[in-house]
Amino acid sequence: MQTNSQLIDLFLEQLWLLEGLSDNTRAAYQTDLTQYAGWLQQQGQSLLQARRDDLLEYLGWRLQQGYKASSSARLLSALRRFYQQALEQGQITEDPSALVDMPKTRRNLPDTLTEADVDALLEAPDVDEALGLRDRCMLEVLYATGLRVSELTGLKLDEISLRQGVVRVMGKGSKERLVPMGEQALDWLERYLARGRPLLLGGKASDVVFPSQRGQQMTRQTFWHRIKQHAQTAGIIKPLSPHTLRHAFATHLLNHGADLRVVQMLLGHSDLSTTQIYTHVAQMRLQALHAEHHPRG
């Protein structure tokens, strides 16, 4: 009989083969399932022996321990997939997670920049310097494409097409997508590749589009630090996050009438509900503008 640890490893391996599970999700599922298995073991149970009451008791225990609802929702998502696979393989006859409700999570609306804020941020880097030119190009590409910061910093030369004006991105779960850049981002990219990048590399060979000052792949933390510096220069006092320009990209597209499913494809969201949060941001802005400017607002 397989141990809980072996069952978890086999489940994650099969899920990775079938769906291309991302490293972060795989690690999170591993932690969640291992913790639940450990709790079950203390109750004299195993993953395949667990019943619905066991799962409900564990979720209640997590609530008492102060775990966030979003964390328990992720756990339940992992367990549903685990037990569905076990059911299909004949390891169990009943899914203990089937009738358990997903914990209610509160989805925070992302802070977003106005179009004027974005213009000020893009103008902040000193493009007469190689680092400033690189940063301006990164900000332009980020706002034009809505890439995740990790996707931007990991971008390779063979993943951009200047002729077609697109970026080929390998996103979460090893899912590939093509994203158009637009003329302005493309112009800055051509300028940076010709003038800025060679100076940063100093003759070193590299396929990284946006190398660090040492000619290596830039970390997300370094780019986040650069964004905060440029935001300060631009006089932006709103709270920012590494995904600030990604949020602005989505919100501004929707404000200008883009179809929600198109925005979903560009962002690389597998679930439309993840993209729908941006429609709330756009709607709230419309309501605020109406209240501010309408004579009976």
C-alpha positions as YAML, in Angstrom:
chain: A
units: angstrom
residues:
- id: 1
  name: MET
  ca: [0.00, 0.00, 0.00]
- id: 2
  name: GLN
  ca: [1.35, 3.42, -0.96]
- id: 3
  name: THR
  ca: [2.19, 5.96, 1.73]
- id: 4
  name: ASN
  ca: [0.60, 9.41, 1.81]
- id: 5
  name: SER
  ca: [3.88, 10.91, 0.62]
- id: 6
  name: GLN
  ca: [4.04, 8.53, -2.35]
- id: 7
  name: LEU
  ca: [0.40, 9.24, -3.25]
- id: 8
  name: ILE
  ca: [1.03, 12.99, -3.21]
- id: 9
  name: ASP
  ca: [4.19, 12.73, -5.31]
- id: 10
  name: LEU
  ca: [2.46, 10.52, -7.88]
- id: 11
  name: PHE
  ca: [-0.57, 12.85, -8.05]
- id: 12
  name: LEU
  ca: [1.59, 15.93, -8.61]
- id: 13
  name: GLU
  ca: [3.69, 14.16, -11.22]
- id: 14
  name: GLN
  ca: [0.61, 13.09, -13.17]
- id: 15
  name: LEU
  ca: [-0.94, 16.56, -12.85]
- id: 16
  name: TRP
  ca: [2.28, 18.11, -14.16]
- id: 17
  name: LEU
  ca: [2.35, 15.73, -17.14]
- id: 18
  name: LEU
  ca: [-1.32, 16.34, -17.97]
- id: 19
  name: GLU
  ca: [-1.59, 20.09, -17.36]
- id: 20
  name: GLY
  ca: [1.93, 21.48, -17.17]
- id: 21
  name: LEU
  ca: [1.51, 22.54, -13.52]
- id: 22
  name: SER
  ca: [3.66, 25.58, -12.69]
- id: 23
  name: ASP
  ca: [6.47, 25.21, -10.14]
- id: 24
  name: ASN
  ca: [4.79, 27.60, -7.70]
- id: 25
  name: THR
  ca: [1.43, 25.80, -7.84]
- id: 26
  name: ARG
  ca: [3.12, 22.44, -7.53]
- id: 27
  name: ALA
  ca: [5.03, 23.56, -4.43]
- id: 28
  name: ALA
  ca: [1.85, 25.02, -2.91]
- id: 29
  name: TYR
  ca: [-0.13, 21.82, -3.55]
- id: 30
  name: GLN
  ca: [2.72, 19.75, -2.11]
- id: 31
  name: THR
  ca: [2.69, 21.79, 1.10]
- id: 32
  name: ASP
  ca: [-1.11, 21.79, 1.43]
- id: 33
  name: LEU
  ca: [-1.55, 18.07, 0.83]
- id: 34
  name: THR
  ca: [1.39, 17.13, 3.07]
- id: 35
  name: GLN
  ca: [-0.01, 19.22, 5.93]
- id: 36
  name: TYR
  ca: [-3.44, 17.63, 5.57]
- id: 37
  name: ALA
  ca: [-1.91, 14.15, 5.39]
- id: 38
  name: GLY
  ca: [0.06, 14.89, 8.57]
- id: 39
  name: TRP
  ca: [-3.09, 16.02, 10.37]
- id: 40
  name: LEU
  ca: [-4.93, 12.89, 9.21]
- id: 41
  name: GLN
  ca: [-2.10, 10.70, 10.43]
- id: 42
  name: GLN
  ca: [-2.52, 12.16, 13.92]
- id: 43
  name: GLN
  ca: [-6.18, 11.09, 13.72]
- id: 44
  name: GLY
  ca: [-5.15, 7.59, 12.65]
- id: 45
  name: GLN
  ca: [-6.29, 8.13, 9.06]
- id: 46
  name: SER
  ca: [-4.71, 8.25, 5.61]
- id: 47
  name: LEU
  ca: [-5.58, 10.34, 2.56]
- id: 48
  name: LEU
  ca: [-7.46, 7.47, 0.94]
- id: 49
  name: GLN
  ca: [-9.34, 6.63, 4.16]
- id: 50
  name: ALA
  ca: [-10.44, 10.20, 4.91]
- id: 51
  name: ARG
  ca: [-14.14, 11.03, 4.90]
- id: 52
  name: ARG
  ca: [-16.05, 14.25, 4.37]
- id: 53
  name: ASP
  ca: [-16.32, 14.80, 8.14]
- id: 54
  name: ASP
  ca: [-12.53, 14.59, 8.44]
- id: 55
  name: LEU
  ca: [-12.08, 17.28, 5.83]
- id: 56
  name: LEU
  ca: [-14.70, 19.54, 7.43]
- id: 57
  name: GLU
  ca: [-13.03, 19.11, 10.82]
- id: 58
  name: TYR
  ca: [-9.64, 19.98, 9.33]
- id: 59
  name: LEU
  ca: [-11.00, 23.09, 7.62]
- id: 60
  name: GLY
  ca: [-12.53, 24.13, 10.94]
- id: 61
  name: TRP
  ca: [-9.19, 23.59, 12.66]
- id: 62
  name: ARG
  ca: [-7.45, 25.75, 10.06]
- id: 63
  name: LEU
  ca: [-9.99, 28.51, 10.68]
- id: 64
  name: GLN
  ca: [-9.25, 28.39, 14.42]
- id: 65
  name: GLN
  ca: [-5.52, 28.54, 13.68]
- id: 66
  name: GLY
  ca: [-5.97, 31.75, 11.69]
- id: 67
  name: TYR
  ca: [-5.36, 30.42, 8.18]
- id: 68
  name: LYS
  ca: [-6.68, 32.71, 5.46]
- id: 69
  name: ALA
  ca: [-9.77, 31.66, 3.52]
- id: 70
  name: SER
  ca: [-7.77, 31.91, 0.29]
- id: 71
  name: SER
  ca: [-5.25, 29.40, 1.66]
- id: 72
  name: SER
  ca: [-7.99, 26.92, 2.59]
- id: 73
  name: ALA
  ca: [-9.64, 27.46, -0.81]
- id: 74
  name: ARG
  ca: [-6.37, 26.49, -2.49]
- id: 75
  name: LEU
  ca: [-6.13, 23.41, -0.26]
- id: 76
  name: LEU
  ca: [-9.65, 22.34, -1.18]
- id: 77
  name: SER
  ca: [-8.90, 22.88, -4.86]
- id: 78
  name: ALA
  ca: [-5.86, 20.59, -4.55]
- id: 79
  name: LEU
  ca: [-7.85, 17.96, -2.64]
- id: 80
  name: ARG
  ca: [-10.67, 17.94, -5.18]
- id: 81
  name: ARG
  ca: [-8.20, 17.23, -7.95]
- id: 82
  name: PHE
  ca: [-6.41, 14.62, -5.85]
- id: 83
  name: TYR
  ca: [-9.61, 12.76, -4.97]
- id: 84
  name: GLN
  ca: [-11.00, 13.05, -8.49]
- id: 85
  name: GLN
  ca: [-7.88, 11.33, -9.77]
- id: 86
  name: ALA
  ca: [-8.09, 8.69, -7.02]
- id: 87
  name: LEU
  ca: [-11.74, 8.07, -7.93]
- id: 88
  name: GLU
  ca: [-10.93, 7.65, -11.62]
- id: 89
  name: GLN
  ca: [-8.14, 5.20, -10.77]
- id: 90
  name: GLY
  ca: [-10.37, 3.12, -8.51]
- id: 91
  name: GLN
  ca: [-8.43, 3.91, -5.33]
- id: 92
  name: ILE
  ca: [-11.59, 5.21, -3.61]
- id: 93
  name: THR
  ca: [-15.31, 4.75, -4.19]
- id: 94
  name: GLU
  ca: [-16.47, 8.15, -2.91]
- id: 95
  name: ASP
  ca: [-14.95, 11.64, -3.13]
- id: 96
  name: PRO
  ca: [-14.85, 13.15, 0.40]
- id: 97
  name: SER
  ca: [-14.38, 16.66, -1.00]
- id: 98
  name: ALA
  ca: [-17.34, 16.57, -3.41]
- id: 99
  name: LEU
  ca: [-19.94, 18.22, -1.17]
- id: 100
  name: VAL
  ca: [-17.61, 20.54, 0.74]
- id: 101
  name: ASP
  ca: [-18.22, 24.22, -0.03]
- id: 102
  name: MET
  ca: [-15.30, 26.35, -1.14]
- id: 103
  name: PRO
  ca: [-14.30, 28.86, 1.59]
- id: 104
  name: LYS
  ca: [-15.45, 32.38, 0.76]
- id: 105
  name: THR
  ca: [-12.52, 34.60, -0.20]
- id: 106
  name: ARG
  ca: [-12.51, 38.35, -0.54]
- id: 107
  name: ARG
  ca: [-10.95, 39.53, -3.76]
- id: 108
  name: ASN
  ca: [-9.23, 42.87, -3.38]
- id: 109
  name: LEU
  ca: [-9.47, 45.21, -6.31]
- id: 110
  name: PRO
  ca: [-5.96, 45.98, -7.55]
- id: 111
  name: ASP
  ca: [-4.72, 49.55, -7.26]
- id: 112
  name: THR
  ca: [-4.28, 50.95, -10.73]
- id: 113
  name: LEU
  ca: [-2.67, 53.99, -12.30]
- id: 114
  name: THR
  ca: [-4.45, 56.55, -14.43]
- id: 115
  name: GLU
  ca: [-3.26, 57.02, -17.98]
- id: 116
  name: ALA
  ca: [-1.62, 60.28, -16.88]
- id: 117
  name: ASP
  ca: [0.19, 58.39, -14.08]
- id: 118
  name: VAL
  ca: [1.47, 55.85, -16.60]
- id: 119
  name: ASP
  ca: [2.71, 58.61, -18.92]
- id: 120
  name: ALA
  ca: [4.61, 60.20, -16.02]
- id: 121
  name: LEU
  ca: [6.11, 56.86, -14.99]
- id: 122
  name: LEU
  ca: [7.24, 56.06, -18.53]
- id: 123
  name: GLU
  ca: [8.91, 59.47, -18.81]
- id: 124
  name: ALA
  ca: [10.80, 59.10, -15.51]
- id: 125
  name: PRO
  ca: [13.92, 57.09, -16.57]
- id: 126
  name: ASP
  ca: [16.91, 58.99, -17.96]
- id: 127
  name: VAL
  ca: [17.13, 57.51, -21.46]
- id: 128
  name: ASP
  ca: [20.54, 59.10, -22.09]
- id: 129
  name: GLU
  ca: [22.00, 56.37, -19.87]
- id: 130
  name: ALA
  ca: [22.01, 52.66, -20.72]
- id: 131
  name: LEU
  ca: [20.19, 51.69, -17.52]
- id: 132
  name: GLY
  ca: [17.59, 54.39, -18.01]
- id: 133
  name: LEU
  ca: [17.04, 53.36, -21.63]
- id: 134
  name: ARG
  ca: [16.63, 49.75, -20.52]
- id: 135
  name: ASP
  ca: [14.15, 50.74, -17.82]
- id: 136
  name: ARG
  ca: [12.14, 52.93, -20.21]
- id: 137
  name: CYS
  ca: [11.96, 50.05, -22.67]
- id: 138
  name: MET
  ca: [10.93, 47.58, -19.96]
- id: 139
  name: LEU
  ca: [8.17, 49.89, -18.72]
- id: 140
  name: GLU
  ca: [6.94, 50.48, -22.27]
- id: 141
  name: VAL
  ca: [6.86, 46.75, -23.05]
- id: 142
  name: LEU
  ca: [5.24, 45.95, -19.71]
- id: 143
  name: TYR
  ca: [2.44, 48.49, -20.21]
- id: 144
  name: ALA
  ca: [1.98, 47.53, -23.87]
- id: 145
  name: THR
  ca: [1.76, 43.79, -23.26]
- id: 146
  name: GLY
  ca: [0.55, 43.25, -19.69]
- id: 147
  name: LEU
  ca: [3.26, 40.65, -19.05]
- id: 148
  name: ARG
  ca: [3.93, 39.40, -15.56]
- id: 149
  name: VAL
  ca: [7.18, 40.84, -14.18]
- id: 150
  name: SER
  ca: [8.72, 37.34, -14.12]
- id: 151
  name: GLU
  ca: [7.80, 36.92, -17.79]
- id: 152
  name: LEU
  ca: [9.40, 40.27, -18.66]
- id: 153
  name: THR
  ca: [12.66, 39.73, -16.77]
- id: 154
  name: GLY
  ca: [12.97, 36.21, -18.20]
- id: 155
  name: LEU
  ca: [12.36, 37.30, -21.80]
- id: 156
  name: LYS
  ca: [14.84, 35.90, -24.36]
- id: 157
  name: LEU
  ca: [15.85, 37.33, -27.73]
- id: 158
  name: ASP
  ca: [14.24, 34.50, -29.69]
- id: 159
  name: GLU
  ca: [10.92, 35.26, -27.96]
- id: 160
  name: ILE
  ca: [10.52, 38.68, -29.57]
- id: 161
  name: SER
  ca: [9.78, 39.43, -33.22]
- id: 162
  name: LEU
  ca: [10.52, 43.00, -34.27]
- id: 163
  name: ARG
  ca: [9.16, 42.30, -37.74]
- id: 164
  name: GLN
  ca: [5.82, 41.02, -36.49]
- id: 165
  name: GLY
  ca: [5.78, 43.24, -33.42]
- id: 166
  name: VAL
  ca: [4.91, 40.44, -31.00]
- id: 167
  name: VAL
  ca: [6.27, 38.79, -27.87]
- id: 168
  name: ARG
  ca: [6.07, 35.02, -27.38]
- id: 169
  name: VAL
  ca: [5.50, 34.28, -23.72]
- id: 170
  name: MET
  ca: [5.69, 31.02, -21.82]
- id: 171
  name: GLY
  ca: [3.36, 31.76, -18.92]
- id: 172
  name: LYS
  ca: [2.01, 29.88, -15.92]
- id: 173
  name: GLY
  ca: [1.55, 26.16, -16.42]
- id: 174
  name: SER
  ca: [3.88, 26.25, -19.45]
- id: 175
  name: LYS
  ca: [1.13, 27.84, -21.55]
- id: 176
  name: GLU
  ca: [2.41, 29.80, -24.54]
- id: 177
  name: ARG
  ca: [0.78, 32.97, -25.86]
- id: 178
  name: LEU
  ca: [1.61, 35.63, -28.45]
- id: 179
  name: VAL
  ca: [1.12, 39.23, -27.34]
- id: 180
  name: PRO
  ca: [1.32, 42.27, -29.66]
- id: 181
  name: MET
  ca: [3.55, 45.13, -28.51]
- id: 182
  name: GLY
  ca: [2.24, 48.19, -30.31]
- id: 183
  name: GLU
  ca: [4.25, 50.80, -32.19]
- id: 184
  name: GLN
  ca: [5.61, 52.85, -29.27]
- id: 185
  name: ALA
  ca: [6.89, 49.87, -27.31]
- id: 186
  name: LEU
  ca: [8.37, 48.45, -30.50]
- id: 187
  name: ASP
  ca: [10.17, 51.74, -31.24]
- id: 188
  name: TRP
  ca: [11.68, 51.82, -27.75]
- id: 189
  name: LEU
  ca: [12.68, 48.16, -28.00]
- id: 190
  name: GLU
  ca: [14.51, 48.74, -31.29]
- id: 191
  name: ARG
  ca: [16.28, 51.77, -29.81]
- id: 192
  name: TYR
  ca: [17.27, 49.87, -26.67]
- id: 193
  name: LEU
  ca: [18.55, 46.79, -28.55]
- id: 194
  name: ALA
  ca: [20.69, 49.00, -30.75]
- id: 195
  name: ARG
  ca: [22.09, 51.35, -28.10]
- id: 196
  name: GLY
  ca: [21.41, 50.30, -24.52]
- id: 197
  name: ARG
  ca: [21.74, 46.54, -24.38]
- id: 198
  name: PRO
  ca: [25.24, 46.32, -25.94]
- id: 199
  name: LEU
  ca: [26.54, 48.75, -23.30]
- id: 200
  name: LEU
  ca: [25.01, 46.73, -20.46]
- id: 201
  name: LEU
  ca: [26.47, 43.47, -21.74]
- id: 202
  name: GLY
  ca: [29.91, 44.94, -22.38]
- id: 203
  name: GLY
  ca: [30.75, 42.30, -24.97]
- id: 204
  name: LYS
  ca: [29.34, 39.35, -22.98]
- id: 205
  name: ALA
  ca: [27.23, 36.78, -24.81]
- id: 206
  name: SER
  ca: [23.66, 36.56, -23.53]
- id: 207
  name: ASP
  ca: [20.21, 35.79, -24.88]
- id: 208
  name: VAL
  ca: [18.46, 37.77, -22.12]
- id: 209
  name: VAL
  ca: [16.63, 40.79, -23.54]
- id: 210
  name: PHE
  ca: [16.89, 42.90, -20.38]
- id: 211
  name: PRO
  ca: [20.16, 42.10, -18.56]
- id: 212
  name: SER
  ca: [21.17, 43.60, -15.24]
- id: 213
  name: GLN
  ca: [24.02, 46.06, -14.82]
- id: 214
  name: ARG
  ca: [26.32, 43.02, -14.54]
- id: 215
  name: GLY
  ca: [25.06, 41.49, -17.75]
- id: 216
  name: GLN
  ca: [22.99, 38.79, -16.03]
- id: 217
  name: GLN
  ca: [19.26, 38.10, -15.95]
- id: 218
  name: MET
  ca: [17.58, 40.69, -13.79]
- id: 219
  name: THR
  ca: [15.67, 39.54, -10.72]
- id: 220
  name: ARG
  ca: [12.06, 40.53, -10.10]
- id: 221
  name: GLN
  ca: [13.17, 42.23, -6.90]
- id: 222
  name: THR
  ca: [15.66, 44.42, -8.75]
- id: 223
  name: PHE
  ca: [13.07, 45.51, -11.30]
- id: 224
  name: TRP
  ca: [10.54, 46.19, -8.54]
- id: 225
  name: HIS
  ca: [13.12, 48.41, -6.84]
- id: 226
  name: ARG
  ca: [13.67, 50.28, -10.12]
- id: 227
  name: ILE
  ca: [9.91, 50.79, -10.59]
- id: 228
  name: LYS
  ca: [9.63, 52.33, -7.12]
- id: 229
  name: GLN
  ca: [12.53, 54.68, -7.87]
- id: 230
  name: HIS
  ca: [10.96, 55.85, -11.12]
- id: 231
  name: ALA
  ca: [7.54, 56.23, -9.48]
- id: 232
  name: GLN
  ca: [9.10, 58.49, -6.87]
- id: 233
  name: THR
  ca: [10.73, 60.56, -9.63]
- id: 234
  name: ALA
  ca: [7.35, 60.78, -11.40]
- id: 235
  name: GLY
  ca: [5.66, 62.01, -8.21]
- id: 236
  name: ILE
  ca: [3.34, 59.01, -7.97]
- id: 237
  name: ILE
  ca: [2.20, 58.53, -4.37]
- id: 238
  name: LYS
  ca: [-0.26, 55.67, -4.91]
- id: 239
  name: PRO
  ca: [0.71, 52.29, -3.42]
- id: 240
  name: LEU
  ca: [2.41, 50.25, -6.13]
- id: 241
  name: SER
  ca: [3.07, 46.57, -6.65]
- id: 242
  name: PRO
  ca: [5.28, 44.68, -9.13]
- id: 243
  name: HIS
  ca: [2.13, 44.14, -11.22]
- id: 244
  name: THR
  ca: [1.04, 47.79, -11.24]
- id: 245
  name: LEU
  ca: [1.52, 48.19, -14.99]
- id: 246
  name: ARG
  ca: [-0.12, 44.82, -15.67]
- id: 247
  name: HIS
  ca: [-3.18, 46.05, -13.77]
- id: 248
  name: ALA
  ca: [-3.10, 49.34, -15.69]
- id: 249
  name: PHE
  ca: [-2.80, 47.48, -19.00]
- id: 250
  name: ALA
  ca: [-5.95, 45.46, -18.31]
- id: 251
  name: THR
  ca: [-7.99, 48.28, -16.82]
- id: 252
  name: HIS
  ca: [-7.14, 50.79, -19.55]
- id: 253
  name: LEU
  ca: [-7.96, 48.28, -22.29]
- id: 254
  name: LEU
  ca: [-11.37, 47.66, -20.73]
- id: 255
  name: ASN
  ca: [-11.93, 51.40, -20.24]
- id: 256
  name: HIS
  ca: [-11.40, 51.82, -23.98]
- id: 257
  name: GLY
  ca: [-13.90, 49.10, -24.87]
- id: 258
  name: ALA
  ca: [-11.76, 45.96, -25.22]
- id: 259
  name: ASP
  ca: [-13.58, 42.62, -25.02]
- id: 260
  name: LEU
  ca: [-13.10, 40.85, -21.69]
- id: 261
  name: ARG
  ca: [-12.12, 37.54, -23.31]
- id: 262
  name: VAL
  ca: [-9.49, 39.25, -25.45]
- id: 263
  name: VAL
  ca: [-7.99, 40.80, -22.30]
- id: 264
  name: GLN
  ca: [-8.09, 37.35, -20.70]
- id: 265
  name: MET
  ca: [-6.07, 35.90, -23.59]
- id: 266
  name: LEU
  ca: [-3.53, 38.74, -23.51]
- id: 267
  name: LEU
  ca: [-3.02, 38.39, -19.76]
- id: 268
  name: GLY
  ca: [-2.71, 34.61, -19.98]
- id: 269
  name: HIS
  ca: [-5.49, 33.96, -17.45]
- id: 270
  name: SER
  ca: [-6.85, 30.43, -17.59]
- id: 271
  name: ASP
  ca: [-10.04, 31.47, -15.78]
- id: 272
  name: LEU
  ca: [-12.22, 34.36, -16.99]
- id: 273
  name: SER
  ca: [-13.24, 35.16, -13.40]
- id: 274
  name: THR
  ca: [-9.65, 36.20, -12.70]
- id: 275
  name: THR
  ca: [-9.89, 38.80, -15.46]
- id: 276
  name: GLN
  ca: [-13.35, 40.00, -14.41]
- id: 277
  name: ILE
  ca: [-11.94, 41.75, -11.36]
- id: 278
  name: TYR
  ca: [-10.67, 44.45, -13.72]
- id: 279
  name: THR
  ca: [-14.20, 45.19, -14.92]
- id: 280
  name: HIS
  ca: [-15.03, 46.15, -11.34]
- id: 281
  name: VAL
  ca: [-12.10, 48.56, -11.28]
- id: 282
  name: ALA
  ca: [-13.27, 50.17, -14.51]
- id: 283
  name: GLN
  ca: [-16.87, 50.37, -13.27]
- id: 284
  name: MET
  ca: [-15.83, 51.95, -9.99]
- id: 285
  name: ARG
  ca: [-13.87, 54.59, -11.86]
- id: 286
  name: LEU
  ca: [-16.87, 55.38, -14.06]
- id: 287
  name: GLN
  ca: [-19.06, 55.73, -10.98]
- id: 288
  name: ALA
  ca: [-16.53, 58.02, -9.30]
- id: 289
  name: LEU
  ca: [-16.26, 60.22, -12.40]
- id: 290
  name: HIS
  ca: [-20.04, 60.39, -12.64]
- id: 291
  name: ALA
  ca: [-20.35, 61.40, -8.99]
- id: 292
  name: GLU
  ca: [-17.65, 64.05, -9.38]
- id: 293
  name: HIS
  ca: [-18.77, 65.67, -12.62]
- id: 294
  name: HIS
  ca: [-22.52, 65.12, -12.99]
- id: 295
  name: PRO
  ca: [-24.63, 68.02, -11.63]
- id: 296
  name: ARG
  ca: [-26.79, 65.54, -9.72]
- id: 297
  name: GLY
  ca: [-23.96, 63.17, -8.86]
...
